[in-house]
Coordinates of C-alpha atoms in Angstrom, one line a residue:
M1 CA 0.7 -9.3 -14.2
L2 CA -2.4 -9.6 -12.0
V3 CA -5.7 -8.2 -13.0
L4 CA -8.2 -7.4 -10.4
L5 CA -11.8 -7.4 -11.8
P6 CA -15.2 -6.6 -10.2
P7 CA -17.9 -9.3 -10.8
S8 CA -21.1 -8.5 -12.5
E9 CA -24.6 -8.2 -11.0
G10 CA -26.1 -10.0 -13.7
K11 CA -25.0 -13.6 -13.9
A12 CA -25.4 -16.6 -16.3
P13 CA -27.4 -19.6 -15.1
S14 CA -25.7 -22.0 -13.1
G15 CA -24.4 -25.1 -15.0
R16 CA -26.0 -28.7 -15.3
G17 CA -22.8 -30.4 -14.2
A18 CA -21.3 -31.4 -10.9
P19 CA -22.0 -29.0 -8.0
L20 CA -19.5 -26.5 -6.3
K21 CA -16.3 -28.1 -4.9
P22 CA -15.1 -25.6 -2.3
E23 CA -11.6 -27.2 -2.2
S24 CA -11.1 -26.8 -5.8
L25 CA -11.1 -22.7 -5.7
S26 CA -8.0 -21.1 -6.2
L27 CA -6.5 -19.1 -3.3
P28 CA -7.2 -21.9 -0.6
G29 CA -6.3 -19.4 2.0
L30 CA -9.7 -17.8 1.5
A31 CA -11.6 -21.1 2.1
G32 CA -12.4 -20.5 5.9
A33 CA -13.9 -16.9 5.2
R34 CA -15.5 -18.2 1.8
Q35 CA -17.4 -21.0 4.0
A36 CA -18.7 -18.6 6.6
V37 CA -19.9 -16.3 4.1
F38 CA -21.5 -19.4 2.1
D39 CA -23.3 -21.1 5.1
E40 CA -24.9 -17.6 6.4
L41 CA -26.1 -16.6 3.0
V42 CA -27.7 -20.0 2.2
E43 CA -29.6 -20.2 5.7
L44 CA -30.5 -16.7 5.7
C45 CA -32.3 -17.1 2.0
A46 CA -33.7 -20.4 3.0
D47 CA -35.2 -19.3 6.4
D48 CA -36.5 -15.7 5.7
E49 CA -37.1 -14.5 2.1
D50 CA -38.2 -11.2 2.8
K51 CA -35.3 -10.5 5.3
A52 CA -32.9 -12.1 2.8
R53 CA -34.3 -9.6 0.0
E54 CA -33.8 -6.8 2.3
V55 CA -30.4 -7.7 3.3
L56 CA -29.1 -8.2 -0.2
G57 CA -30.9 -5.3 -1.3
L58 CA -33.0 -6.8 -3.9
S59 CA -36.2 -5.3 -5.5
E60 CA -39.5 -7.2 -5.5
G61 CA -38.9 -7.9 -9.3
L62 CA -35.6 -9.7 -8.2
R63 CA -37.0 -11.8 -5.4
G64 CA -36.2 -14.9 -7.7
E65 CA -32.5 -14.2 -7.1
I66 CA -32.9 -15.4 -3.6
A67 CA -33.5 -18.9 -5.1
K68 CA -30.1 -19.1 -6.6
N69 CA -28.8 -18.7 -3.1
V70 CA -31.0 -21.4 -1.5
E71 CA -29.7 -23.9 -4.0
L72 CA -26.0 -23.0 -4.0
R73 CA -24.9 -26.4 -2.4
T74 CA -26.8 -28.3 -5.4
A75 CA -26.5 -26.0 -8.3
G76 CA -24.3 -27.1 -11.1
A77 CA -20.9 -25.2 -11.3
R78 CA -19.6 -23.3 -14.3
P79 CA -16.2 -21.3 -14.9
A80 CA -16.5 -18.0 -13.4
G81 CA -15.2 -16.8 -16.6
E82 CA -19.0 -18.0 -18.3
I83 CA -20.8 -17.1 -14.9
Y84 CA -20.0 -13.2 -15.1
T85 CA -21.5 -11.4 -17.6
G86 CA -22.2 -7.6 -18.1
V87 CA -20.7 -5.0 -20.0
L88 CA -17.1 -5.6 -18.9
Y89 CA -17.3 -9.2 -19.6
D90 CA -19.0 -8.7 -22.9
A91 CA -16.3 -6.3 -24.0
L92 CA -13.6 -8.8 -22.6
G93 CA -15.1 -11.7 -24.6
L94 CA -13.2 -14.7 -22.9
A95 CA -15.1 -17.3 -25.1
T96 CA -13.7 -15.6 -28.1
L97 CA -10.0 -15.2 -27.1
D98 CA -7.5 -17.7 -29.1
T99 CA -5.9 -20.5 -26.9
A100 CA -2.9 -18.7 -26.0
A101 CA -4.8 -15.5 -24.6
K102 CA -7.2 -17.7 -22.6
R103 CA -4.2 -19.4 -20.9
R104 CA -3.0 -15.8 -20.0
A105 CA -6.3 -15.0 -18.8
T106 CA -6.5 -18.3 -16.6
R107 CA -3.2 -17.1 -15.2
S108 CA -3.8 -13.2 -14.7
L109 CA -7.3 -12.6 -14.1
L110 CA -9.0 -12.3 -10.5
V111 CA -12.5 -11.6 -10.1
F112 CA -13.6 -10.1 -6.6
S113 CA -16.9 -11.4 -5.1
G114 CA -18.7 -10.8 -1.9
L115 CA -19.4 -14.5 -1.7
W116 CA -16.0 -16.0 -2.9
G117 CA -13.5 -13.2 -2.1
A118 CA -11.7 -13.6 -5.3
V119 CA -11.7 -16.2 -7.7
R120 CA -9.8 -17.3 -10.9
V121 CA -11.9 -17.2 -14.3
S122 CA -11.4 -20.9 -14.5
D123 CA -12.8 -21.7 -11.1
R124 CA -16.2 -23.4 -11.3
I125 CA -18.8 -21.8 -9.4
P126 CA -22.7 -21.7 -9.3
S127 CA -24.7 -18.6 -10.1
Y128 CA -25.3 -16.5 -7.3
R129 CA -26.3 -13.0 -5.5
C130 CA -24.2 -11.3 -2.9
S131 CA -22.2 -8.1 -3.5
M132 CA -19.5 -6.7 -1.2
G133 CA -21.7 -4.0 -0.3
V134 CA -23.9 -6.6 1.8
K135 CA -24.0 -6.6 5.5
L136 CA -24.9 -10.0 6.6
P137 CA -26.8 -10.1 10.2
G138 CA -24.0 -12.4 11.5
L139 CA -20.7 -11.7 9.6
G140 CA -21.4 -8.1 9.3
A141 CA -20.1 -5.9 6.2
L142 CA -18.5 -8.2 3.8
G143 CA -15.8 -5.7 3.0
A144 CA -14.5 -5.7 6.2
H145 CA -15.0 -9.5 6.6
W146 CA -12.7 -10.2 3.7
R147 CA -10.1 -7.6 4.6
E148 CA -8.0 -9.7 6.9
P149 CA -7.8 -13.0 4.7
M150 CA -7.3 -11.1 1.8
A151 CA -4.2 -9.1 3.4
E152 CA -2.8 -12.7 3.8
V153 CA -3.3 -14.2 0.5
L154 CA -3.5 -11.4 -2.2
P155 CA 0.2 -10.3 -1.7
E156 CA 1.5 -13.7 -2.6
A157 CA -0.9 -14.1 -5.6
A158 CA 0.2 -10.7 -6.8
G159 CA 3.7 -12.0 -7.3
D160 CA 6.6 -9.4 -8.3
G161 CA 4.9 -8.1 -11.3
L162 CA 2.2 -5.3 -12.3
V163 CA -1.0 -5.3 -10.6
L164 CA -3.8 -3.8 -12.7
D165 CA -6.6 -2.8 -10.5
L166 CA -10.0 -2.5 -12.7
R167 CA -12.2 -2.9 -9.6
S168 CA -14.9 -0.6 -8.6
S169 CA -15.0 1.1 -5.2
A170 CA -17.3 -1.3 -3.4
Y171 CA -14.6 -4.1 -3.9
T172 CA -11.5 -2.2 -3.1
S173 CA -12.7 -2.2 0.2
A174 CA -11.9 -6.1 0.6
W175 CA -8.3 -5.6 -0.3
K176 CA -5.9 -2.4 -0.8
P177 CA -2.5 -3.1 -1.8
K178 CA 0.1 -1.8 0.6
G179 CA 3.7 -1.1 0.7
E180 CA 6.1 -2.8 -2.2
V181 CA 3.1 -4.2 -3.8
A182 CA 1.1 -0.8 -3.8
G183 CA 4.3 0.7 -5.6
R184 CA 3.8 -1.6 -8.8
T185 CA -0.1 -1.4 -8.8
A186 CA -2.0 0.8 -11.5
T187 CA -5.6 1.8 -10.8
V188 CA -7.6 2.9 -14.0
R189 CA -10.1 5.3 -14.6
V190 CA -11.8 6.0 -18.1
L191 CA -13.0 9.6 -18.6
H192 CA -14.9 10.8 -21.5
A193 CA -13.8 14.1 -23.1
Q194 CA -16.1 16.5 -24.7
T195 CA -15.4 20.0 -25.9
D196 CA -18.3 22.5 -25.7
P197 CA -18.9 23.7 -29.2
V198 CA -19.7 27.5 -28.0
T199 CA -17.0 27.8 -25.5
G200 CA -14.4 25.5 -26.6
V201 CA -13.7 24.1 -23.1
E202 CA -13.1 20.7 -22.7
K203 CA -15.2 18.5 -19.9
R204 CA -14.4 15.4 -18.7
S205 CA -17.0 12.9 -17.2
V206 CA -17.1 9.1 -15.8
V207 CA -19.6 7.1 -18.1
S208 CA -20.4 4.0 -16.0
H209 CA -21.1 1.8 -19.1
F210 CA -18.3 3.0 -21.4
N211 CA -16.0 3.2 -18.3
K212 CA -16.7 -0.9 -18.0
A213 CA -16.6 -1.4 -21.7
T214 CA -13.1 0.4 -22.3
K215 CA -11.9 -1.6 -19.2
G216 CA -13.0 -4.8 -20.9
R217 CA -11.4 -4.0 -24.3
I218 CA -8.2 -2.9 -22.7
V219 CA -7.9 -6.4 -20.9
R220 CA -8.7 -8.1 -23.9
T221 CA -6.0 -6.3 -26.0
L222 CA -3.6 -6.9 -23.3
L223 CA -4.4 -10.5 -23.3
E224 CA -4.2 -11.1 -27.1
T225 CA -1.0 -9.5 -27.8
G226 CA 0.6 -10.9 -24.9
T227 CA 1.8 -7.7 -23.4
T228 CA 3.3 -8.0 -19.9
P229 CA 4.3 -4.7 -18.5
A230 CA 6.7 -5.0 -15.8
G231 CA 5.4 -2.1 -13.8
P232 CA 3.1 0.7 -13.9
A233 CA 5.1 3.0 -16.1
E234 CA 5.7 0.4 -18.6
L235 CA 1.9 -0.1 -18.5
V236 CA 1.2 3.5 -19.6
E237 CA 3.7 3.1 -22.4
A238 CA 1.8 -0.3 -23.6
L239 CA -1.4 1.2 -23.5
R240 CA -0.2 4.4 -25.7
D241 CA 1.3 2.0 -28.1
L242 CA -2.0 0.5 -28.4
G243 CA -3.7 3.7 -29.2
H244 CA -5.1 4.7 -26.0
V245 CA -4.7 8.5 -24.5
V246 CA -3.4 7.9 -21.1
E247 CA -2.6 10.3 -18.5
A248 CA -0.7 9.0 -15.4
K249 CA -0.1 10.1 -12.1
A250 CA 2.9 8.6 -10.2
P251 CA 2.7 8.1 -6.5
A252 CA 3.7 11.2 -4.4
K253 CA 4.9 9.0 -1.6
A254 CA 6.0 5.5 -1.3
G255 CA 3.4 2.7 -0.7
T256 CA 0.6 4.3 -2.9
A257 CA -0.7 3.0 -6.3
W258 CA 0.0 4.8 -9.7
A259 CA -3.6 6.5 -11.0
L260 CA -4.4 6.1 -14.7
D261 CA -6.7 8.1 -16.7
V262 CA -7.8 6.6 -20.1
V263 CA -9.3 9.3 -22.0
V264 CA -11.9 8.9 -24.7
T265 CA -14.0 11.1 -27.0
Q266 CA -16.3 8.6 -28.4
I267 CA -18.8 6.2 -26.5
H268 CA -19.5 2.8 -28.0

């Protein structure tokens, strides 16, 4: 099973140890594309802080984030699973998993990134700021920049098992499973169901915070239990067995992913 995760906007500070070793990152087929983004990002942030803030879409209050990018070559690196924070990663709680579950996380979790393309949670990286929605002056839109190298590397990383796609829309632009891989891919949406006390009509909505938290808890449960569904249909049954209300839509045609809705009635 391969689980595709979005990164988090907020990140923990860089480590105090050795700096980034690009050659040590997983998915070495992305190395050239990574270096291109890395070099332009560092140069942009070092040369023109105001322009960098505009390109990265940062408010005045986040101007300090630019300094992170200037120091990327020398900043200490930490496992990506420690760098990424926020709602999904808090709910996932990688640090509190048992040893077996941590091993499963290292094998199966892949975090998408505007800067790195995609990394495993064990890859050591510095803290940075660069979302997939960024359009660098030289390279252009990062989603488009990553599309070709991802198309070459990700099918092999997906292997022959389930691909559980939990990415946000900005990060799906970098790689969309196709063909046979798409047929064993499941995308997940979390819906909050509420019944109007007057009309009795049920209304459903996507709540960003809870959407992320629920996805984090789903991944944690799969890792803790060692559940490895063979494909989307088996994932639906596994999630139902774990107590989730799941509505599934199988692909109408070959080469498209399954769409799963996890329906919740309480937000926490």
